[in-house]
Short mmCIF file of C-alpha atoms in Angstrom, two decimals:
data_model
loop_
_atom_site.label_atom_id
_atom_site.label_comp_id
_atom_site.label_asym_id
_atom_site.label_seq_id
_atom_site.Cartn_x
_atom_site.Cartn_y
_atom_site.Cartn_z
CA UNK S 124 -20.30 8.15 28.19
CA UNK S 125 -22.42 5.98 30.46
CA UNK S 126 -21.34 5.58 34.08
CA UNK S 127 -21.04 1.81 33.56
CA UNK S 128 -18.63 2.47 30.68
CA UNK S 129 -20.54 0.49 28.09
CA UNK S 130 -19.34 1.20 24.54
CA UNK S 131 -21.75 2.28 21.84
CA UNK S 132 -20.44 -0.42 19.51
CA UNK S 133 -18.03 -3.36 19.84
CA UNK S 134 -16.23 -5.15 17.01
CA UNK S 135 -14.02 -8.23 17.36
CA UNK S 136 -10.96 -8.36 15.10
CA UNK S 137 -9.62 -11.82 14.26
CA UNK S 138 -6.47 -11.51 12.20
CA UNK S 139 -4.01 -13.93 10.63
CA UNK S 140 -5.97 -17.03 11.53
CA UNK S 141 -3.95 -19.07 8.96
CA UNK S 142 -6.44 -21.95 8.97
CA UNK S 143 -4.97 -25.18 7.60
CA UNK S 144 -6.70 -28.11 5.93
CA UNK S 145 -7.98 -30.68 8.43
CA UNK S 146 -5.20 -32.63 10.14
CA UNK S 147 -2.41 -30.19 9.34
CA UNK S 148 -0.46 -28.01 11.81
CA UNK S 149 1.16 -24.71 10.89
CA UNK S 150 4.96 -25.08 10.94
CA UNK S 151 4.25 -28.57 12.22
CA UNK S 152 3.45 -27.05 15.62
CA UNK S 153 0.41 -24.77 15.76
CA UNK S 154 -3.20 -25.93 15.61
CA UNK S 155 -4.58 -22.73 14.14
CA UNK S 156 -8.13 -24.09 14.08
CA UNK S 157 -7.95 -24.76 17.82
CA UNK S 158 -6.77 -21.17 18.36
CA UNK S 159 -9.67 -19.78 16.33
CA UNK S 160 -12.20 -21.88 18.22
CA UNK S 161 -10.72 -20.72 21.55
CA UNK S 162 -10.94 -17.07 20.52
CA UNK S 163 -14.55 -17.35 19.37
CA UNK S 164 -15.55 -19.28 22.48
CA UNK S 165 -13.95 -16.58 24.64
CA UNK S 166 -16.01 -13.92 22.90
CA UNK S 167 -19.23 -15.88 23.25
CA UNK S 168 -18.61 -16.64 26.93
CA UNK S 169 -18.02 -12.94 27.65
CA UNK S 170 -21.58 -11.92 26.90
CA UNK S 171 -20.32 -8.94 24.90
CA UNK S 172 -22.89 -7.37 22.58
CA UNK S 173 -20.70 -7.85 19.50
CA UNK S 174 -21.81 -5.94 16.41
CA UNK S 175 -19.38 -7.62 14.01
CA UNK S 176 -16.46 -9.95 13.61
CA UNK S 177 -13.79 -8.36 11.39
CA UNK S 178 -11.34 -10.87 9.92
CA UNK S 179 -8.41 -8.87 8.60
CA UNK S 180 -6.61 -11.23 6.26
CA UNK S 181 -4.44 -14.32 6.04
CA UNK S 182 -7.58 -16.21 6.85
CA UNK S 183 -6.04 -19.40 5.52
CA UNK S 184 -2.39 -20.35 5.21
CA UNK S 185 -2.42 -21.49 1.59
CA UNK S 186 -5.77 -20.46 0.11
CA UNK S 187 -7.21 -24.00 0.08
CA UNK S 188 -10.98 -24.21 -0.31
CA UNK S 189 -11.28 -26.71 2.53
CA UNK S 190 -9.49 -24.31 4.90
CA UNK S 191 -11.98 -21.53 4.13
CA UNK S 192 -14.82 -23.92 4.82
CA UNK S 193 -13.31 -24.84 8.20
CA UNK S 194 -12.97 -21.16 9.13
CA UNK S 195 -16.50 -20.35 8.04
CA UNK S 196 -17.90 -23.28 10.03
CA UNK S 197 -16.63 -21.64 13.24
CA UNK S 198 -17.05 -17.91 12.67
CA UNK S 199 -20.44 -17.65 11.00
CA UNK S 200 -22.47 -19.85 13.41
CA UNK S 201 -20.98 -17.90 16.33
CA UNK S 202 -21.84 -14.61 14.64
CA UNK S 203 -25.40 -15.81 14.08
CA UNK S 204 -25.74 -16.76 17.76
CA UNK S 205 -24.49 -13.31 18.78
CA UNK S 206 -26.50 -11.41 16.18
CA UNK S 207 -23.22 -10.09 14.76
CA UNK S 208 -22.19 -9.46 11.19
CA UNK S 209 -19.03 -10.87 9.60
CA UNK S 210 -16.63 -8.73 7.58
CA UNK S 211 -13.88 -10.53 5.67
CA UNK S 212 -10.71 -8.97 4.26
CA UNK S 213 -8.08 -10.89 2.24
CA UNK S 214 -4.40 -11.23 3.10
CA UNK S 215 -1.32 -12.23 1.16
CA UNK S 216 -1.77 -15.91 2.08
CA UNK S 217 -5.33 -15.91 0.75
CA UNK S 218 -6.46 -16.90 -2.72
CA UNK S 219 -8.88 -14.34 -4.15
CA UNK S 220 -10.93 -16.84 -6.15
CA UNK S 221 -11.37 -19.30 -3.27
CA UNK S 222 -11.93 -16.41 -0.84
CA UNK S 223 -14.88 -15.24 -2.92
CA UNK S 224 -16.40 -18.63 -3.68
CA UNK S 225 -16.01 -20.20 -0.23
CA UNK S 226 -16.65 -17.23 2.08
CA UNK S 227 -18.86 -14.91 0.03
CA UNK S 228 -20.76 -17.39 -2.17
CA UNK S 229 -19.70 -15.37 -5.20
CA UNK S 230 -18.28 -16.42 -8.54
CA UNK S 231 -14.50 -16.93 -8.35
CA UNK S 232 -12.60 -13.81 -9.36
CA UNK S 233 -9.03 -12.55 -9.11
CA UNK S 234 -10.13 -8.90 -8.83
CA UNK S 235 -9.37 -6.86 -5.70
CA UNK S 236 -11.91 -7.20 -2.92
CA UNK S 237 -12.86 -3.67 -1.85
CA UNK S 238 -16.18 -3.30 -0.07
CA UNK S 239 -18.19 -1.06 2.26
CA UNK S 240 -20.30 -2.36 5.15
CA UNK S 241 -22.43 -0.28 7.51
CA UNK S 242 -22.34 -1.61 11.08
CA UNK S 243 -24.71 0.31 13.33
CA UNK S 244 -23.83 3.67 11.78
CA UNK S 245 -20.10 2.88 11.57
CA UNK S 246 -18.84 2.60 8.00
CA UNK S 247 -16.38 -0.29 7.71
CA UNK S 248 -14.34 -0.07 4.52
CA UNK S 249 -12.28 -3.05 3.38
CA UNK S 250 -9.39 -2.06 1.11
CA UNK S 251 -7.58 -5.02 -0.45
CA UNK S 252 -3.85 -4.43 0.06
CA UNK S 253 -2.78 -7.73 -1.50
CA UNK S 254 -1.12 -8.41 -4.85
CA UNK S 255 -1.19 -11.99 -6.16
CA UNK S 256 2.27 -13.55 -5.97
CA UNK S 257 3.62 -11.01 -3.48
CA UNK S 258 3.73 -10.91 0.33
CA UNK S 259 4.23 -7.18 0.79
CA UNK S 260 1.29 -4.83 0.36
CA UNK S 261 0.15 -2.19 -2.11
CA UNK S 262 -3.01 -0.40 -3.20
CA UNK S 263 -3.51 0.81 -6.75
CA UNK S 264 -4.38 4.27 -8.00
CA UNK S 265 -7.85 3.07 -9.01
CA UNK S 266 -8.40 1.67 -5.50
CA UNK S 267 -7.38 4.98 -3.95
CA UNK S 268 -9.76 6.85 -6.27
CA UNK S 269 -12.55 4.47 -5.23
CA UNK S 270 -11.70 5.03 -1.55
CA UNK S 271 -11.78 8.81 -2.00
CA UNK S 272 -15.26 8.56 -3.52
CA UNK S 273 -16.47 6.35 -0.64
CA UNK S 274 -15.16 8.76 1.98
CA UNK S 275 -16.44 11.91 0.25
CA UNK S 276 -19.51 11.94 2.51
CA UNK S 277 -19.14 11.26 6.26
CA UNK S 278 -20.94 8.36 7.93
CA UNK S 279 -23.03 8.76 11.12
CA UNK S 280 -20.35 7.18 13.37
CA UNK S 281 -17.42 7.79 11.06
CA UNK S 282 -15.39 5.18 9.19
CA UNK S 283 -13.07 2.31 10.05
CA UNK S 284 -10.62 1.33 7.32
CA UNK S 285 -9.53 -2.33 7.23
CA UNK S 286 -6.41 -3.37 5.32
CA UNK S 287 -4.30 -6.45 5.82
CA UNK S 288 -0.89 -4.79 5.50
CA UNK S 289 0.07 -2.06 7.98
CA UNK S 290 0.96 1.27 6.35
CA UNK S 291 3.65 1.64 9.04
CA UNK S 292 7.25 0.64 9.68
CA UNK S 293 7.87 -2.36 11.94
CA UNK S 294 10.66 -2.98 14.45
CA UNK S 295 10.80 -6.58 13.19
CA UNK S 296 13.04 -6.63 10.07
CA UNK S 297 11.06 -9.25 8.16
CA UNK S 298 7.72 -7.58 8.88
CA UNK S 299 9.18 -4.22 7.87
CA UNK S 300 10.14 -5.59 4.46
CA UNK S 301 6.59 -6.88 3.98
CA UNK S 302 4.71 -3.71 4.97
CA UNK S 303 2.46 -1.69 2.65
CA UNK S 304 4.51 0.05 -0.05
CA UNK S 305 3.93 3.74 -0.85
CA UNK S 306 1.76 4.27 2.21
CA UNK S 307 2.08 8.02 1.71
CA UNK S 308 -0.40 7.73 -1.17
CA UNK S 309 -2.98 6.23 1.17
CA UNK S 310 -2.20 8.91 3.76
CA UNK S 311 -3.01 11.65 1.23
CA UNK S 312 -6.45 10.14 0.56
CA UNK S 313 -7.27 9.71 4.27
CA UNK S 314 -6.31 13.25 5.29
CA UNK S 315 -9.38 15.23 6.33
CA UNK S 316 -11.82 12.31 6.05
CA UNK S 317 -14.03 10.73 8.72
CA UNK S 318 -11.77 7.67 9.09
CA UNK S 319 -11.36 7.18 12.84
CA UNK S 320 -8.96 4.25 12.79
CA UNK S 321 -7.08 2.07 10.31
CA UNK S 322 -7.24 -1.58 11.40
CA UNK S 323 -4.62 -3.99 10.07
CA UNK S 324 -2.94 -7.32 10.80
CA UNK S 325 -0.15 -9.17 8.94
CA UNK S 326 2.67 -8.38 11.38
CA UNK S 327 1.89 -11.13 13.92
CA UNK S 328 2.71 -8.61 16.64
CA UNK S 329 0.56 -5.94 18.25
CA UNK S 330 1.42 -2.36 17.43
CA UNK S 331 0.04 1.11 16.85
CA UNK S 332 1.00 4.28 15.04
CA UNK S 333 -0.63 6.98 12.95
CA UNK S 334 -1.18 7.86 9.31
CA UNK S 335 -2.32 11.40 8.51
CA UNK S 336 -2.85 11.72 12.28
CA UNK S 337 -5.33 8.85 12.14
CA UNK S 338 -4.61 5.99 14.57
CA UNK S 339 -3.39 2.76 12.97
CA UNK S 340 -3.93 -0.47 14.90
CA UNK S 341 -1.82 -3.52 14.08
CA UNK S 342 -3.82 -6.36 15.54
CA UNK S 343 -2.18 -9.51 16.94
CA UNK S 344 -2.49 -12.86 15.20
CA UNK S 345 -4.61 -15.75 16.36
CA UNK S 346 -2.14 -18.18 14.75
CA UNK S 347 1.14 -17.30 16.53
CA UNK S 348 3.15 -14.28 17.61
CA UNK S 349 6.45 -12.85 16.37
CA UNK S 350 8.94 -11.99 19.11
CA UNK S 351 9.53 -8.23 18.94
CA UNK S 352 12.58 -8.20 21.27
CA UNK S 353 14.49 -11.40 20.45
CA UNK S 354 18.09 -12.18 21.39
CA UNK S 355 20.63 -10.34 19.26
CA UNK S 356 20.91 -11.78 15.78
CA UNK S 357 17.82 -13.99 16.12
CA UNK S 358 14.27 -13.91 14.77
CA UNK S 359 11.75 -15.77 16.86
CA UNK S 360 8.09 -16.62 16.96
CA UNK S 361 6.13 -18.35 19.69
CA UNK S 362 2.77 -20.06 19.99
CA UNK S 363 1.18 -16.97 21.51
CA UNK S 364 -2.29 -16.20 20.21
CA UNK S 365 -4.50 -13.15 20.61
CA UNK S 366 -7.33 -11.18 19.07
CA UNK S 367 -8.58 -7.59 19.37
CA UNK S 368 -11.72 -5.86 20.54
CA UNK S 369 -12.46 -2.47 19.05
CA UNK S 370 -14.91 -0.28 20.93
CA UNK S 371 -16.61 2.95 19.92
CA UNK S 372 -17.17 5.22 22.92
CA UNK S 373 -18.79 8.35 21.52
CA UNK S 374 -15.93 10.37 20.06
CA UNK S 375 -13.36 7.72 20.95
CA UNK S 376 -12.40 4.48 19.22
CA UNK S 377 -10.36 2.16 21.43
CA UNK S 378 -8.51 -0.97 20.27
CA UNK S 379 -7.46 -3.55 22.86
CA UNK S 380 -5.40 -6.71 22.40
CA UNK S 381 -6.87 -9.80 24.08
CA UNK S 382 -4.15 -12.43 24.73
CA UNK S 383 -5.29 -16.02 24.81
CA UNK S 384 -2.93 -17.00 27.60
CA UNK S 385 -2.89 -20.48 29.09
CA UNK S 386 -0.94 -19.23 32.12
CA UNK S 387 -2.28 -19.53 35.66
CA UNK S 388 -5.04 -17.10 36.58
CA UNK S 389 -4.03 -14.02 38.58
CA UNK S 390 -7.57 -13.29 39.72
CA UNK S 391 -11.11 -14.22 38.76
CA UNK S 392 -13.61 -12.17 40.73
CA UNK S 393 -17.15 -10.89 40.45
CA UNK S 394 -17.21 -7.80 38.20
CA UNK S 395 -19.62 -5.81 40.38
CA UNK S 396 -17.55 -6.47 43.51
CA UNK S 397 -14.31 -5.44 41.78
CA UNK S 398 -15.85 -2.24 40.36
CA UNK S 399 -17.25 -1.39 43.80
CA UNK S 400 -13.76 -1.84 45.29
CA UNK S 401 -12.11 0.35 42.62
CA UNK S 402 -14.70 3.09 43.09
CA UNK S 403 -14.06 3.05 46.82
CA UNK S 404 -10.32 3.46 46.16
CA UNK S 405 -10.42 6.20 43.52
CA UNK S 406 -13.88 7.67 44.05
CA UNK S 407 -16.85 7.50 41.68
CA UNK S 408 -16.34 9.33 38.38
#
């Protein structure tokens, strides 16, 4: 690891963007397009050397073609400016045919979208966990066989598996009901492979766990956040928005939630000055 702690590779995960057609607010309250723009502008302003944007499902709220076009008009120009790639994964709110035609410039199809992308030596595998007409998740036997074939040979920097639905329980009752079914089947395929992290969304709350001793990251939503500790007998969501950065540091893969808070700033100081201060306190290491 370099002394300045620069990662070898940085990905930005944008999950559950739930883009609406122009002029519509989600639940009559949330401007999901504004949230997406704010997240992308934050990334661009940071100067991060972003290798890829990974959009992990529920890209639109109702699968409308116009909503996909709105999303694409924000994400892809930003990616081009940063020299980053864009990896799309579908969610249960997405329409497979519109997803393909509007985001991928492919012929409309209702088939699963499973794909492999190489990002600077890191193999990013998208496994479609959606089933048309359902909001919980599942992967078929044929998909698992395909995944096993993909992972049979290791990649230079290992693999990152992207699914929309978490293969984990959730402390939120509604999210728990909508998790990936039969996740043990996926666990059996992942065991002993080079998958370094499973990256998911769907829950609208940040979380982590493990599957076959492989870390599972449940990324926050850019649309809004579910309250994980609500008052007794209540389910709540708030207009919190966040995205994730995923960094490869040699043998380590680190996922970090990035809240898009509009609260007052606690501090805003020069990075070099702050690092110099911290090194003086704890010593250089």
